[in-house]
GROMACS .gro file of N, CA and C in nm:
model
  501
    1ASN      N    1   0.426  -1.910   4.642
    1ASN     CA    2   0.519  -1.909   4.570
    1ASN      C    3   0.598  -1.766   4.538
    2GLY      N    4   0.520  -1.695   4.621
    2GLY     CA    5   0.575  -1.527   4.611
    2GLY      C    6   0.552  -1.461   4.493
    3LYS      N    7   0.483  -1.509   4.393
    3LYS     CA    8   0.444  -1.469   4.256
    3LYS      C    9   0.279  -1.423   4.276
    4LEU      N   10   0.256  -1.310   4.197
    4LEU     CA   11   0.110  -1.250   4.198
    4LEU      C   12   0.030  -1.349   4.112
    5ASN      N   13  -0.080  -1.378   4.180
    5ASN     CA   14  -0.182  -1.464   4.106
    5ASN      C   15  -0.339  -1.411   4.148
    6GLY      N   16  -0.398  -1.443   4.019
    6GLY     CA   17  -0.564  -1.373   4.058
    6GLY      C   18  -0.554  -1.243   3.997
    7LEU      N   19  -0.675  -1.141   4.005
    7LEU     CA   20  -0.712  -1.022   3.986
    7LEU      C   21  -0.644  -0.919   4.043
    8ALA      N   22  -0.574  -0.816   3.968
    8ALA     CA   23  -0.512  -0.713   4.029
    8ALA      C   24  -0.577  -0.580   3.977
    9LYS      N   25  -0.585  -0.502   4.070
    9LYS     CA   26  -0.646  -0.359   4.027
    9LYS      C   27  -0.545  -0.249   4.055
   10TYR      N   28  -0.498  -0.171   3.961
   10TYR     CA   29  -0.393  -0.059   4.006
   10TYR      C   30  -0.501   0.066   3.991
   11ASN      N   31  -0.470   0.158   4.103
   11ASN     CA   32  -0.527   0.310   4.068
   11ASN      C   33  -0.423   0.413   4.060
   12THR      N   34  -0.443   0.518   4.038
   12THR     CA   35  -0.355   0.631   4.016
   12THR      C   36  -0.334   0.690   4.130
   13LEU      N   37  -0.234   0.791   4.160
   13LEU     CA   38  -0.243   0.841   4.316
   13LEU      C   39  -0.346   0.914   4.344
   14ASN      N   40  -0.420   0.966   4.240
   14ASN     CA   41  -0.572   1.037   4.295
   14ASN      C   42  -0.690   0.952   4.284
   15GLY      N   43  -0.651   0.795   4.310
   15GLY     CA   44  -0.752   0.730   4.341
   15GLY      C   45  -0.850   0.676   4.208
   16LYS      N   46  -0.821   0.726   4.088
   16LYS     CA   47  -0.906   0.680   3.977
   16LYS      C   48  -0.818   0.537   3.927
   17ARG      N   49  -0.906   0.459   3.867
   17ARG     CA   50  -0.855   0.367   3.774
   17ARG      C   51  -0.753   0.381   3.669
   18GLU      N   52  -0.656   0.306   3.686
   18GLU     CA   53  -0.545   0.291   3.573
   18GLU      C   54  -0.526   0.191   3.490
   19ARG      N   55  -0.555   0.037   3.556
   19ARG     CA   56  -0.561  -0.071   3.491
   19ARG      C   57  -0.599  -0.182   3.582
   20GLU      N   58  -0.647  -0.281   3.518
   20GLU     CA   59  -0.675  -0.409   3.585
   20GLU      C   60  -0.663  -0.521   3.490
   21GLY      N   61  -0.639  -0.638   3.559
   21GLY     CA   62  -0.620  -0.764   3.492
   21GLY      C   63  -0.554  -0.879   3.573
   22ILE      N   64  -0.545  -1.014   3.523
   22ILE     CA   65  -0.524  -1.132   3.601
   22ILE      C   66  -0.364  -1.173   3.569
   23TYR      N   67  -0.335  -1.218   3.689
   23TYR     CA   68  -0.210  -1.246   3.697
   23TYR      C   69  -0.186  -1.410   3.710
   24LYS      N   70  -0.112  -1.485   3.654
   24LYS     CA   71  -0.064  -1.622   3.697
   24LYS      C   72   0.097  -1.617   3.725
   25ASN      N   73   0.102  -1.671   3.825
   25ASN     CA   74   0.261  -1.705   3.849
   25ASN      C   75   0.353  -1.606   3.826
   26GLY      N   76   0.301  -1.483   3.852
   26GLY     CA   77   0.362  -1.358   3.846
   26GLY      C   78   0.368  -1.285   3.711
   27LYS      N   79   0.292  -1.350   3.599
   27LYS     CA   80   0.295  -1.291   3.475
   27LYS      C   81   0.129  -1.265   3.463
   28ARG      N   82   0.134  -1.150   3.341
   28ARG     CA   83   0.000  -1.117   3.302
   28ARG      C   84  -0.057  -1.228   3.216
   29ASP      N   85  -0.159  -1.284   3.246
   29ASP     CA   86  -0.225  -1.437   3.184
   29ASP      C   87  -0.378  -1.386   3.174
   30GLY      N   88  -0.452  -1.335   3.091
   30GLY     CA   89  -0.606  -1.334   3.070
   30GLY      C   90  -0.617  -1.180   3.032
   31LYS      N   91  -0.736  -1.126   3.055
   31LYS     CA   92  -0.795  -1.005   2.993
   31LYS      C   93  -0.714  -0.892   3.087
   32TRP      N   94  -0.681  -0.773   3.030
   32TRP     CA   95  -0.608  -0.665   3.086
   32TRP      C   96  -0.694  -0.545   3.041
   33ILE      N   97  -0.739  -0.448   3.103
   33ILE     CA   98  -0.769  -0.322   3.065
   33ILE      C   99  -0.701  -0.233   3.117
   34PHE      N  100  -0.678  -0.105   3.046
   34PHE     CA  101  -0.588  -0.025   3.082
   34PHE      C  102  -0.689   0.132   3.072
   35TYR      N  103  -0.695   0.241   3.163
   35TYR     CA  104  -0.775   0.344   3.155
   35TYR      C  105  -0.705   0.460   3.141
   36TYR      N  106  -0.796   0.561   3.067
   36TYR     CA  107  -0.759   0.696   3.077
   36TYR      C  108  -0.770   0.759   3.200
   37GLU      N  109  -0.705   0.890   3.215
   37GLU     CA  110  -0.739   0.985   3.345
   37GLU      C  111  -0.887   0.972   3.376
   38ASN      N  112  -0.971   1.008   3.279
   38ASN     CA  113  -1.092   1.024   3.291
   38ASN      C  114  -1.186   0.867   3.321
   39GLU      N  115  -1.113   0.790   3.328
   39GLU     CA  116  -1.155   0.630   3.344
   39GLU      C  117  -1.234   0.580   3.232
   40ASN      N  118  -1.207   0.641   3.132
   40ASN     CA  119  -1.265   0.565   2.969
   40ASN      C  120  -1.180   0.447   2.953
   41LYS      N  121  -1.199   0.361   2.899
   41LYS     CA  122  -1.121   0.243   2.853
   41LYS      C  123  -1.009   0.324   2.769
   42LYS      N  124  -0.867   0.277   2.790
   42LYS     CA  125  -0.776   0.324   2.668
   42LYS      C  126  -0.738   0.224   2.593
   43TRP      N  127  -0.743   0.066   2.629
   43TRP     CA  128  -0.726  -0.040   2.564
   43TRP      C  129  -0.762  -0.161   2.636
   44GLU      N  130  -0.790  -0.262   2.558
   44GLU     CA  131  -0.826  -0.368   2.662
   44GLU      C  132  -0.758  -0.509   2.566
   45GLY      N  133  -0.712  -0.609   2.602
   45GLY     CA  134  -0.677  -0.720   2.546
   45GLY      C  135  -0.605  -0.845   2.644
   46ASN      N  136  -0.586  -0.947   2.571
   46ASN     CA  137  -0.533  -1.078   2.652
   46ASN      C  138  -0.382  -1.087   2.649
   47TYR      N  139  -0.354  -1.148   2.774
   47TYR     CA  140  -0.207  -1.186   2.773
   47TYR      C  141  -0.200  -1.326   2.780
   48LYS      N  142  -0.104  -1.392   2.766
   48LYS     CA  143  -0.061  -1.535   2.780
   48LYS      C  144   0.071  -1.516   2.813
   49GLY      N  145   0.102  -1.570   2.978
   49GLY     CA  146   0.242  -1.568   2.979
   49GLY      C  147   0.329  -1.412   2.977
   50ASP      N  148   0.267  -1.321   3.001
   50ASP     CA  149   0.335  -1.186   2.982
   50ASP      C  150   0.323  -1.143   2.847
   51ILE      N  151   0.273  -1.194   2.748
   51ILE     CA  152   0.281  -1.150   2.613
   51ILE      C  153   0.137  -1.133   2.560
   52ILE      N  154   0.114  -1.023   2.492
   52ILE     CA  155  -0.004  -1.005   2.433
   52ILE      C  156  -0.051  -1.086   2.323
   53GLU      N  157  -0.176  -1.133   2.311
   53GLU     CA  158  -0.228  -1.257   2.238
   53GLU      C  159  -0.357  -1.226   2.236
   54GLY      N  160  -0.411  -1.246   2.080
   54GLY     CA  161  -0.542  -1.225   2.051
   54GLY      C  162  -0.587  -1.087   2.019
   55GLU      N  163  -0.688  -1.065   2.030
   55GLU     CA  164  -0.736  -0.917   1.988
   55GLU      C  165  -0.692  -0.812   2.075
   56LEU      N  166  -0.650  -0.697   2.050
   56LEU     CA  167  -0.641  -0.598   2.115
   56LEU      C  168  -0.715  -0.481   2.080
   57ILE      N  169  -0.782  -0.408   2.136
   57ILE     CA  170  -0.885  -0.299   2.111
   57ILE      C  171  -0.852  -0.177   2.191
   58GLN      N  172  -0.835  -0.077   2.111
   58GLN     CA  173  -0.788   0.044   2.137
   58GLN      C  174  -0.891   0.151   2.140
   59TYR      N  175  -0.907   0.273   2.239
   59TYR     CA  176  -1.014   0.373   2.216
   59TYR      C  177  -0.985   0.498   2.231
   60THR      N  178  -1.023   0.583   2.197
   60THR     CA  179  -0.990   0.715   2.212
   60THR      C  180  -1.016   0.762   2.368
   61GLU      N  181  -0.997   0.895   2.390
   61GLU     CA  182  -0.996   0.917   2.530
   61GLU      C  183  -1.155   0.944   2.531
   62ASN      N  184  -1.228   1.017   2.452
   62ASN     CA  185  -1.364   1.007   2.450
   62ASN      C  186  -1.461   0.885   2.447
   63GLY      N  187  -1.386   0.777   2.421
   63GLY     CA  188  -1.464   0.653   2.418
   63GLY      C  189  -1.475   0.607   2.288
   64ASN      N  190  -1.475   0.694   2.162
   64ASN     CA  191  -1.465   0.598   2.063
   64ASN      C  192  -1.359   0.478   2.007
   65LEU      N  193  -1.395   0.419   1.939
   65LEU     CA  194  -1.318   0.296   1.886
   65LEU      C  195  -1.198   0.389   1.836
   66LYS      N  196  -1.093   0.329   1.846
   66LYS     CA  197  -0.964   0.378   1.760
   66LYS      C  198  -0.882   0.240   1.690
   67SER      N  199  -0.880   0.136   1.745
   67SER     CA  200  -0.820   0.040   1.638
   67SER      C  201  -0.877  -0.106   1.706
   68LYS      N  202  -0.862  -0.227   1.627
   68LYS     CA  203  -0.881  -0.346   1.645
   68LYS      C  204  -0.752  -0.415   1.577
   69GLU      N  205  -0.669  -0.505   1.659
   69GLU     CA  206  -0.550  -0.576   1.603
   69GLU      C  207  -0.560  -0.679   1.666
   70ILE      N  208  -0.517  -0.765   1.581
   70ILE     CA  209  -0.454  -0.941   1.597
   70ILE      C  210  -0.324  -0.955   1.648
   71PHE      N  211  -0.300  -0.990   1.760
   71PHE     CA  212  -0.143  -1.036   1.801
   71PHE      C  213  -0.158  -1.184   1.848
   72ILE      N  214  -0.022  -1.246   1.766
   72ILE     CA  215  -0.014  -1.382   1.805
   72ILE      C  216   0.150  -1.405   1.866
   73GLU      N  217   0.147  -1.415   1.990
   73GLU     CA  218   0.261  -1.429   2.048
   73GLU      C  219   0.315  -1.318   2.040
   74GLY      N  220   0.251  -1.212   2.079
   74GLY     CA  221   0.304  -1.050   2.074
   74GLY      C  222   0.366  -0.998   1.934
   75VAL      N  223   0.305  -1.087   1.841
   75VAL     CA  224   0.341  -1.004   1.718
   75VAL      C  225   0.187  -0.978   1.647
   76LEU      N  226   0.203  -0.856   1.591
   76LEU     CA  227   0.097  -0.821   1.495
   76LEU      C  228   0.081  -0.883   1.379
   77ASP      N  229  -0.036  -0.967   1.392
   77ASP     CA  230  -0.058  -1.103   1.276
   77ASP      C  231  -0.178  -1.114   1.262
   78GLY      N  232  -0.271  -1.046   1.161
   78GLY     CA  233  -0.406  -1.097   1.143
   78GLY      C  234  -0.493  -0.944   1.102
   79TYR      N  235  -0.608  -0.985   1.104
   79TYR     CA  236  -0.688  -0.879   1.029
   79TYR      C  237  -0.677  -0.745   1.158
   80TYR      N  238  -0.698  -0.641   1.090
   80TYR     CA  239  -0.723  -0.534   1.195
   80TYR      C  240  -0.784  -0.403   1.091
   81GLU      N  241  -0.836  -0.298   1.194
   81GLU     CA  242  -0.930  -0.234   1.161
   81GLU      C  243  -0.871  -0.078   1.269
   82TYR      N  244  -0.854   0.030   1.167
   82TYR     CA  245  -0.846   0.162   1.233
   82TYR      C  246  -0.948   0.252   1.198
   83TYR      N  247  -0.981   0.360   1.291
   83TYR     CA  248  -1.099   0.424   1.289
   83TYR      C  249  -1.045   0.593   1.295
   84HIS      N  250  -1.153   0.654   1.234
   84HIS     CA  251  -1.131   0.807   1.229
   84HIS      C  252  -1.187   0.861   1.374
   85GLU      N  253  -1.156   0.967   1.414
   85GLU     CA  254  -1.200   1.014   1.538
   85GLU      C  255  -1.340   1.028   1.534
   86ASN      N  256  -1.421   1.039   1.425
   86ASN     CA  257  -1.559   1.025   1.415
   86ASN      C  258  -1.625   0.880   1.445
   87GLY      N  259  -1.543   0.777   1.468
   87GLY     CA  260  -1.580   0.646   1.492
   87GLY      C  261  -1.608   0.558   1.353
   88LYS      N  262  -1.586   0.647   1.228
   88LYS     CA  263  -1.598   0.527   1.095
   88LYS      C  264  -1.475   0.490   1.072
   89LEU      N  265  -1.503   0.393   1.017
   89LEU     CA  266  -1.352   0.313   0.976
   89LEU      C  267  -1.260   0.399   0.876
   90ARG      N  268  -1.121   0.398   0.927
   90ARG     CA  269  -1.036   0.458   0.842
   90ARG      C  270  -0.972   0.351   0.774
   91GLN      N  271  -0.895   0.242   0.795
   91GLN     CA  272  -0.867   0.139   0.734
   91GLN      C  273  -0.866   0.029   0.794
   92SER      N  274  -0.856  -0.088   0.668
   92SER     CA  275  -0.900  -0.226   0.715
   92SER      C  276  -0.796  -0.312   0.613
   93GLY      N  277  -0.722  -0.408   0.713
   93GLY     CA  278  -0.682  -0.516   0.588
   93GLY      C  279  -0.596  -0.623   0.694
   94ARG      N  280  -0.497  -0.692   0.630
   94ARG     CA  281  -0.452  -0.800   0.704
   94ARG      C  282  -0.271  -0.740   0.706
   95VAL      N  283  -0.254  -0.792   0.838
   95VAL     CA  284  -0.102  -0.795   0.878
   95VAL      C  285  -0.061  -0.910   0.881
   96LYS      N  286   0.083  -0.953   0.827
   96LYS     CA  287   0.105  -1.080   0.874
   96LYS      C  288   0.275  -1.071   0.898
   97ASN      N  289   0.315  -1.104   1.035
   97ASN     CA  290   0.424  -1.078   1.094
   97ASN      C  291   0.495  -0.935   1.086
   98HIS      N  292   0.380  -0.841   1.140
   98HIS     CA  293   0.411  -0.708   1.130
   98HIS      C  294   0.409  -0.636   0.993
   99MET      N  295   0.374  -0.682   0.881
   99MET     CA  296   0.367  -0.638   0.776
   99MET      C  297   0.236  -0.664   0.691
  100LYS      N  298   0.190  -0.564   0.607
  100LYS     CA  299   0.077  -0.535   0.534
  100LYS      C  300   0.083  -0.677   0.443
  101ASP      N  301  -0.027  -0.743   0.419
  101ASP     CA  302  -0.031  -0.863   0.342
  101ASP      C  303  -0.177  -0.849   0.305
  102GLY      N  304  -0.205  -0.871   0.154
  102GLY     CA  305  -0.336  -0.881   0.097
  102GLY      C  306  -0.381  -0.746   0.067
  103GLU      N  307  -0.508  -0.756   0.071
  103GLU     CA  308  -0.607  -0.592   0.041
  103GLU      C  309  -0.627  -0.531   0.140
  104ILE      N  310  -0.574  -0.399   0.093
  104ILE     CA  311  -0.559  -0.307   0.239
  104ILE      C  312  -0.686  -0.191   0.205
  105LYS      N  313  -0.794  -0.123   0.261
  105LYS     CA  314  -0.867  -0.058   0.219
  105LYS      C  315  -0.860   0.062   0.319
  106THR      N  316  -0.872   0.194   0.253
  106THR     CA  317  -0.852   0.300   0.335
  106THR      C  318  -0.973   0.373   0.293
  107TYR      N  319  -1.039   0.452   0.417
  107TYR     CA  320  -1.177   0.503   0.394
  107TYR      C  321  -1.155   0.661   0.414
  108TRP      N  322  -1.234   0.759   0.336
  108TRP     CA  323  -1.266   0.891   0.405
  108TRP      C  324  -1.321   0.892   0.522
  109GLU      N  325  -1.311   1.001   0.590
  109GLU     CA  326  -1.407   1.000   0.706
  109GLU      C  327  -1.568   0.997   0.702
  110THR      N  328  -1.590   1.014   0.578
  110THR     CA  329  -1.734   0.990   0.543
  110THR      C  330  -1.770   0.845   0.552
  111GLY      N  331  -1.712   0.758   0.515
  111GLY     CA  332  -1.685   0.614   0.511
  111GLY      C  333  -1.689   0.582   0.363
  112ASN      N  334  -1.681   0.648   0.272
  112ASN     CA  335  -1.648   0.626   0.130
  112ASN      C  336  -1.501   0.589   0.110
  113ILE      N  337  -1.486   0.482   0.018
  113ILE     CA  338  -1.355   0.417  -0.011
  113ILE      C  339  -1.265   0.541  -0.063
  114LYS      N  340  -1.133   0.559   0.016
  114LYS     CA  341  -1.039   0.653  -0.040
  114LYS      C  342  -0.948   0.562  -0.144
  115GLN      N  343  -0.892   0.467  -0.103
  115GLN     CA  344  -0.811   0.365  -0.162
  115GLN      C  345  -0.791   0.211  -0.145
  116ILE      N  346  -0.785   0.148  -0.232
  116ILE     CA  347  -0.752   0.011  -0.236
  116ILE      C  348  -0.633  -0.029  -0.293
  117GLU      N  349  -0.528  -0.100  -0.189
  117GLU     CA  350  -0.417  -0.148  -0.258
  117GLU      C  351  -0.388  -0.271  -0.211
  118ASN      N  352  -0.293  -0.352  -0.260
  118ASN     CA  353  -0.255  -0.473  -0.236
  118ASN      C  354  -0.146  -0.497  -0.200
  119TYR      N  355  -0.104  -0.589  -0.105
  119TYR     CA  356   0.036  -0.582  -0.038
  119TYR      C  357   0.085  -0.744  -0.059
  120LYS      N  358   0.196  -0.768  -0.077
  120LYS     CA  359   0.268  -0.897  -0.025
  120LYS      C  360   0.420  -0.882   0.042
  121ARG      N  361   0.390  -0.928   0.162
  121ARG     CA  362   0.490  -0.926   0.242
  121ARG      C  363   0.561  -0.775   0.260
  122GLY      N  364   0.455  -0.673   0.282
  122GLY     CA  365   0.470  -0.552   0.333
  122GLY      C  366   0.520  -0.470   0.192
  123LEU      N  367   0.525  -0.503   0.082
  123LEU     CA  368   0.553  -0.451  -0.038
  123LEU      C  369   0.444  -0.438  -0.132
  124ASN      N  370   0.396  -0.314  -0.174
  124ASN     CA  371   0.287  -0.297  -0.273
  124ASN      C  372   0.300  -0.408  -0.401
  125ASP      N  373   0.187  -0.469  -0.393
  125ASP     CA  374   0.206  -0.592  -0.491
  125ASP      C  375   0.075  -0.606  -0.557
  126GLY      N  376   0.007  -0.546  -0.665
  126GLY     CA  377  -0.112  -0.588  -0.714
  126GLY      C  378  -0.178  -0.463  -0.757
  127VAL      N  379  -0.321  -0.468  -0.766
  127VAL     CA  380  -0.385  -0.365  -0.817
  127VAL      C  381  -0.409  -0.226  -0.702
  128ILE      N  382  -0.370  -0.125  -0.766
  128ILE     CA  383  -0.412  -0.012  -0.659
  128ILE      C  384  -0.514   0.068  -0.731
  129GLU      N  385  -0.615   0.118  -0.654
  129GLU     CA  386  -0.716   0.228  -0.685
  129GLU      C  387  -0.760   0.316  -0.608
  130SER      N  388  -0.745   0.441  -0.650
  130SER     CA  389  -0.746   0.585  -0.537
  130SER      C  390  -0.891   0.649  -0.594
  131TYR      N  391  -0.956   0.709  -0.492
  131TYR     CA  392  -1.098   0.764  -0.532
  131TYR      C  393  -1.094   0.904  -0.456
  132ARG      N  394  -1.184   0.962  -0.513
  132ARG     CA  395  -1.203   1.109  -0.444
  132ARG      C  396  -1.301   1.089  -0.351
  133LEU      N  397  -1.339   1.203  -0.267
  133LEU     CA  398  -1.418   1.207  -0.171
  133LEU      C  399  -1.592   1.189  -0.239
  134ASP      N  400  -1.591   1.223  -0.346
  134ASP     CA  401  -1.744   1.188  -0.424
  134ASP      C  402  -1.735   1.053  -0.494
  135ARG      N  403  -1.617   0.972  -0.479
  135ARG     CA  404  -1.628   0.829  -0.501
  135ARG      C  405  -1.611   0.827  -0.648
  136SER      N  406  -1.541   0.901  -0.725
  136SER     CA  407  -1.486   0.906  -0.850
  136SER      C  408  -1.373   0.864  -0.868
  137LEU      N  409  -1.308   0.785  -0.959
  137LEU     CA  410  -1.204   0.740  -0.976
  137LEU      C  411  -1.090   0.831  -0.979
  138ILE      N  412  -0.952   0.842  -0.922
  138ILE     CA  413  -0.856   0.950  -0.947
  138ILE      C  414  -0.769   0.883  -1.024
  139PHE      N  415  -0.732   0.737  -1.007
  139PHE     CA  416  -0.641   0.682  -1.086
  139PHE      C  417  -0.650   0.497  -1.031
  140LYS      N  418  -0.567   0.429  -1.140
  140LYS     CA  419  -0.579   0.308  -1.125
  140LYS      C  420  -0.445   0.234  -1.182
  141GLY      N  421  -0.382   0.139  -1.105
  141GLY     CA  422  -0.235   0.096  -1.153
  141GLY      C  423  -0.217  -0.030  -1.093
  142ASN      N  424  -0.096  -0.079  -1.098
  142ASN     CA  425  -0.064  -0.194  -1.060
  142ASN      C  426   0.103  -0.211  -1.013
  143TYR      N  427   0.107  -0.263  -0.906
  143TYR     CA  428   0.254  -0.289  -0.863
  143TYR      C  429   0.308  -0.404  -0.858
  144VAL      N  430   0.430  -0.460  -0.892
  144VAL     CA  431   0.479  -0.592  -0.875
  144VAL      C  432   0.615  -0.570  -0.789
  145ASN      N  433   0.624  -0.608  -0.653
  145ASN     CA  434   0.718  -0.597  -0.589
  145ASN      C  435   0.767  -0.443  -0.553
  146ASN      N  436   0.669  -0.354  -0.513
  146ASN     CA  437   0.676  -0.220  -0.516
  146ASN      C  438   0.717  -0.151  -0.599
  147TYR      N  439   0.704  -0.179  -0.709
  147TYR     CA  440   0.756  -0.111  -0.839
  147TYR      C  441   0.637  -0.085  -0.919
  148LYS      N  442   0.604   0.018  -0.995
  148LYS     CA  443   0.500   0.046  -1.091
  148LYS      C  444   0.536  -0.036  -1.208
  149ASP      N  445   0.391  -0.082  -1.244
  149ASP     CA  446   0.427  -0.221  -1.358
  149ASP      C  447   0.269  -0.195  -1.456
  150GLY      N  448   0.286  -0.231  -1.596
  150GLY     CA  449   0.193  -0.216  -1.673
  150GLY      C  450   0.128  -0.057  -1.681
  151SER      N  451  -0.006  -0.050  -1.713
  151SER     CA  452  -0.072   0.070  -1.749
  151SER      C  453  -0.107   0.132  -1.611
  152TRP      N  454  -0.095   0.268  -1.601
  152TRP     CA  455  -0.138   0.334  -1.503
  152TRP      C  456  -0.215   0.450  -1.563
  153ILE      N  457  -0.366   0.466  -1.508
  153ILE     CA  458  -0.463   0.564  -1.563
  153ILE      C  459  -0.519   0.683  -1.495
  154TRP      N  460  -0.520   0.776  -1.485
  154TRP     CA  461  -0.566   0.873  -1.431
  154TRP      C  462  -0.659   0.954  -1.471
  155TYR      N  463  -0.788   1.007  -1.399
  155TYR     CA  464  -0.905   1.033  -1.453
  155TYR      C  465  -0.932   1.181  -1.405
  156TYR      N  466  -1.003   1.258  -1.491
  156TYR     CA  467  -1.096   1.388  -1.447
  156TYR      C  468  -1.204   1.345  -1.368
  157LEU      N  469  -1.270   1.468  -1.300
  157LEU     CA  470  -1.344   1.471  -1.221
  157LEU      C  471  -1.482   1.412  -1.310
  158ASN      N  472  -1.496   1.430  -1.429
  158ASN     CA  473  -1.608   1.395  -1.490
  158ASN      C  474  -1.582   1.233  -1.544
  159GLY      N  475  -1.475   1.186  -1.509
  159GLY     CA  476  -1.459   1.036  -1.527
  159GLY      C  477  -1.367   1.012  -1.673
  160LYS      N  478  -1.366   1.104  -1.749
  160LYS     CA  479  -1.268   1.088  -1.867
  160LYS      C  480  -1.129   1.053  -1.824
  161LYS      N  481  -1.067   1.008  -1.920
  161LYS     CA  482  -0.925   0.936  -1.916
  161LYS      C  483  -0.842   1.081  -1.913
  162MET      N  484  -0.757   1.118  -1.788
  162MET     CA  485  -0.672   1.222  -1.797
  162MET      C  486  -0.525   1.213  -1.875
  163LYS      N  487  -0.480   1.092  -1.851
  163LYS     CA  488  -0.367   1.036  -1.889
  163LYS      C  489  -0.321   0.892  -1.885
  164GLN      N  490  -0.242   0.843  -1.922
  164GLN     CA  491  -0.218   0.697  -1.926
  164GLN      C  492  -0.048   0.692  -1.935
  165GLN      N  493   0.014   0.613  -1.847
  165GLN     CA  494   0.164   0.594  -1.854
  165GLN      C  495   0.198   0.415  -1.865
  166LEU      N  496   0.273   0.374  -1.912
  166LEU     CA  497   0.317   0.248  -1.903
  166LEU      C  498   0.437   0.236  -1.815
  167TYR      N  499   0.463   0.119  -1.747
  167TYR     CA  500   0.581   0.115  -1.661
  167TYR      C  501   0.629  -0.011  -1.680
   0.00000   0.00000   0.00000
């Protein structure tokens, strides 16, 4: 039928691996892997009918995990994880139709929680807590439809209340 079918491997002009994957009737279909110039994996994921589908894993040039994301019919939609350069988790949460949805956790490079926030259809909605590197609470508040709502409290390093504001 004149269309690519089966495993295809592509190299750079200097002969290093660039990408490899499977074609079905001329479209990417199945696992694909892309490589950096040093031939470490850049990212890997699955295609269905030339559209990214399922888990997409990205790496840094030195081989550390950079991110894990879920795609449904080419749209970012599902649980995700982003990583610091040192390989520790930087942020995790859920995206629904390209928008944050539910609890999102952000971490310091040490692995300690930096912030916990809640989203609904891409807008802040619910409790938000922010922490210092030493795990002490900086502030706690609440959002409704991206607007501050109710009592917001800030804390000193020793844990005592610094101030409180009502919204």
